[in-house]
Amino acid sequence: MSDQQTEAEKRDAILDTLEVVRVDLVRLGKEAAVYLSAMEGGVTSVRVAEWLRAQGHGPAMDAVDARWMGCLFRKGWRRVGYAPVGSHKRPCAVWERET
């Protein structure tokens, strides 16, 4: 038996920690994702960030590393495709709520 964590286990551990440390921001992001998905039929992390900034949460987001967004779509969501616009010129996952 190995004491080494897999990459997925390491990622999940970090995201679990971020959900606790950034609880208010994660809550706002999850609420925004649910709202935007209902209004627009799908949502990306880029769209959530844009919406949160438009709602005045930019300073709170600027104060922390953007990787907290990885917590938003872990449970209750399914990836349905990719949008061409994302961070670092990479495609960005499009998410829908699981039913």
PDB file of C-alpha atoms in Angstrom, residues 7-98:
ATOM      1  CA  GLU A   7      -3.269  13.747  -8.480  1.00  0.00           C
ATOM      2  CA  ALA A   8      -7.067  13.517  -8.134  1.00  0.00           C
ATOM      3  CA  GLU A   9      -6.763  12.972  -4.379  1.00  0.00           C
ATOM      4  CA  LYS A  10      -4.419  15.958  -4.063  1.00  0.00           C
ATOM      5  CA  ARG A  11      -6.807  18.124  -6.094  1.00  0.00           C
ATOM      6  CA  ASP A  12      -9.802  17.048  -4.015  1.00  0.00           C
ATOM      7  CA  ALA A  13      -7.950  17.753  -0.764  1.00  0.00           C
ATOM      8  CA  ILE A  14      -7.053  21.263  -1.908  1.00  0.00           C
ATOM      9  CA  LEU A  15     -10.602  21.960  -3.101  1.00  0.00           C
ATOM     10  CA  ASP A  16     -11.992  20.683   0.221  1.00  0.00           C
ATOM     11  CA  THR A  17      -9.696  23.138   2.010  1.00  0.00           C
ATOM     12  CA  LEU A  18     -10.662  26.012  -0.284  1.00  0.00           C
ATOM     13  CA  GLU A  19     -14.358  25.365   0.381  1.00  0.00           C
ATOM     14  CA  VAL A  20     -13.674  25.943   4.081  1.00  0.00           C
ATOM     15  CA  VAL A  21     -11.185  28.807   3.798  1.00  0.00           C
ATOM     16  CA  ARG A  22     -13.145  30.703   1.108  1.00  0.00           C
ATOM     17  CA  VAL A  23     -16.598  29.714   2.364  1.00  0.00           C
ATOM     18  CA  ASP A  24     -18.286  33.075   1.678  1.00  0.00           C
ATOM     19  CA  LEU A  25     -16.856  33.447  -1.807  1.00  0.00           C
ATOM     20  CA  VAL A  26     -17.629  29.824  -2.681  1.00  0.00           C
ATOM     21  CA  ARG A  27     -21.217  30.276  -1.452  1.00  0.00           C
ATOM     22  CA  LEU A  28     -21.632  33.401  -3.614  1.00  0.00           C
ATOM     23  CA  GLY A  29     -20.121  31.598  -6.591  1.00  0.00           C
ATOM     24  CA  LYS A  30     -22.375  28.566  -6.200  1.00  0.00           C
ATOM     25  CA  GLU A  31     -25.457  30.769  -5.883  1.00  0.00           C
ATOM     26  CA  ALA A  32     -24.415  32.703  -8.992  1.00  0.00           C
ATOM     27  CA  ALA A  33     -23.767  29.476 -10.927  1.00  0.00           C
ATOM     28  CA  VAL A  34     -27.225  28.094 -10.076  1.00  0.00           C
ATOM     29  CA  TYR A  35     -28.905  31.374 -10.996  1.00  0.00           C
ATOM     30  CA  LEU A  36     -27.007  31.818 -14.273  1.00  0.00           C
ATOM     31  CA  SER A  37     -27.508  28.206 -15.285  1.00  0.00           C
ATOM     32  CA  ALA A  38     -31.264  28.550 -14.755  1.00  0.00           C
ATOM     33  CA  MET A  39     -31.373  31.817 -16.717  1.00  0.00           C
ATOM     34  CA  GLU A  40     -28.988  30.890 -19.534  1.00  0.00           C
ATOM     35  CA  GLY A  41     -29.244  27.101 -19.789  1.00  0.00           C
ATOM     36  CA  GLY A  42     -25.605  26.473 -18.899  1.00  0.00           C
ATOM     37  CA  VAL A  43     -22.779  28.296 -17.205  1.00  0.00           C
ATOM     38  CA  THR A  44     -19.003  28.616 -17.209  1.00  0.00           C
ATOM     39  CA  SER A  45     -16.634  29.707 -14.483  1.00  0.00           C
ATOM     40  CA  VAL A  46     -15.792  32.733 -16.643  1.00  0.00           C
ATOM     41  CA  ARG A  47     -19.465  33.746 -16.709  1.00  0.00           C
ATOM     42  CA  VAL A  48     -19.747  33.308 -12.925  1.00  0.00           C
ATOM     43  CA  ALA A  49     -16.682  35.512 -12.414  1.00  0.00           C
ATOM     44  CA  GLU A  50     -18.074  38.191 -14.733  1.00  0.00           C
ATOM     45  CA  TRP A  51     -21.413  38.173 -12.918  1.00  0.00           C
ATOM     46  CA  LEU A  52     -19.829  38.325  -9.458  1.00  0.00           C
ATOM     47  CA  ARG A  53     -17.693  41.285 -10.542  1.00  0.00           C
ATOM     48  CA  ALA A  54     -20.783  43.033 -11.939  1.00  0.00           C
ATOM     49  CA  GLN A  55     -22.443  42.507  -8.547  1.00  0.00           C
ATOM     50  CA  GLY A  56     -19.566  44.284  -6.776  1.00  0.00           C
ATOM     51  CA  HIS A  57     -17.571  41.280  -5.561  1.00  0.00           C
ATOM     52  CA  GLY A  58     -14.472  42.081  -7.620  1.00  0.00           C
ATOM     53  CA  PRO A  59     -12.371  43.281  -4.657  1.00  0.00           C
ATOM     54  CA  ALA A  60     -13.051  40.061  -2.722  1.00  0.00           C
ATOM     55  CA  MET A  61     -12.165  37.998  -5.785  1.00  0.00           C
ATOM     56  CA  ASP A  62      -8.998  40.002  -6.451  1.00  0.00           C
ATOM     57  CA  ALA A  63      -7.805  39.366  -2.895  1.00  0.00           C
ATOM     58  CA  VAL A  64      -7.543  35.596  -3.419  1.00  0.00           C
ATOM     59  CA  ASP A  65      -6.214  33.107  -5.947  1.00  0.00           C
ATOM     60  CA  ALA A  66      -8.825  32.353  -8.640  1.00  0.00           C
ATOM     61  CA  ARG A  67      -8.495  28.597  -8.165  1.00  0.00           C
ATOM     62  CA  TRP A  68     -11.317  28.765  -5.579  1.00  0.00           C
ATOM     63  CA  MET A  69     -13.626  28.609  -8.620  1.00  0.00           C
ATOM     64  CA  GLY A  70     -12.752  24.918  -8.908  1.00  0.00           C
ATOM     65  CA  CYS A  71     -15.041  24.286  -5.936  1.00  0.00           C
ATOM     66  CA  LEU A  72     -18.170  25.487  -7.715  1.00  0.00           C
ATOM     67  CA  PHE A  73     -18.946  22.614 -10.045  1.00  0.00           C
ATOM     68  CA  ARG A  74     -17.772  19.606  -8.039  1.00  0.00           C
ATOM     69  CA  LYS A  75     -21.158  18.273  -6.953  1.00  0.00           C
ATOM     70  CA  GLY A  76     -24.559  18.490  -8.595  1.00  0.00           C
ATOM     71  CA  TRP A  77     -23.233  19.546 -12.005  1.00  0.00           C
ATOM     72  CA  ARG A  78     -22.309  17.838 -15.241  1.00  0.00           C
ATOM     73  CA  ARG A  79     -20.029  19.107 -17.973  1.00  0.00           C
ATOM     74  CA  VAL A  80     -21.945  19.391 -21.245  1.00  0.00           C
ATOM     75  CA  GLY A  81     -19.304  20.894 -23.485  1.00  0.00           C
ATOM     76  CA  TYR A  82     -16.752  23.647 -23.824  1.00  0.00           C
ATOM     77  CA  ALA A  83     -16.987  27.348 -24.595  1.00  0.00           C
ATOM     78  CA  PRO A  84     -14.219  28.774 -26.766  1.00  0.00           C
ATOM     79  CA  VAL A  85     -13.428  31.561 -24.283  1.00  0.00           C
ATOM     80  CA  GLY A  86     -11.597  30.672 -21.111  1.00  0.00           C
ATOM     81  CA  SER A  87      -8.565  31.558 -19.082  1.00  0.00           C
ATOM     82  CA  HIS A  88      -5.176  31.544 -20.788  1.00  0.00           C
ATOM     83  CA  LYS A  89      -6.857  31.208 -24.207  1.00  0.00           C
ATOM     84  CA  ARG A  90      -8.057  27.684 -23.402  1.00  0.00           C
ATOM     85  CA  PRO A  91     -11.602  26.371 -23.803  1.00  0.00           C
ATOM     86  CA  CYS A  92     -13.760  26.645 -20.693  1.00  0.00           C
ATOM     87  CA  ALA A  93     -16.127  23.896 -19.491  1.00  0.00           C
ATOM     88  CA  VAL A  94     -19.869  24.549 -19.789  1.00  0.00           C
ATOM     89  CA  TRP A  95     -21.846  23.138 -16.876  1.00  0.00           C
ATOM     90  CA  GLU A  96     -25.509  22.242 -16.313  1.00  0.00           C
ATOM     91  CA  ARG A  97     -27.224  21.194 -13.121  1.00  0.00           C
ATOM     92  CA  GLU A  98     -27.706  17.468 -12.698  1.00  0.00           C
TER      93      GLU A  98
END
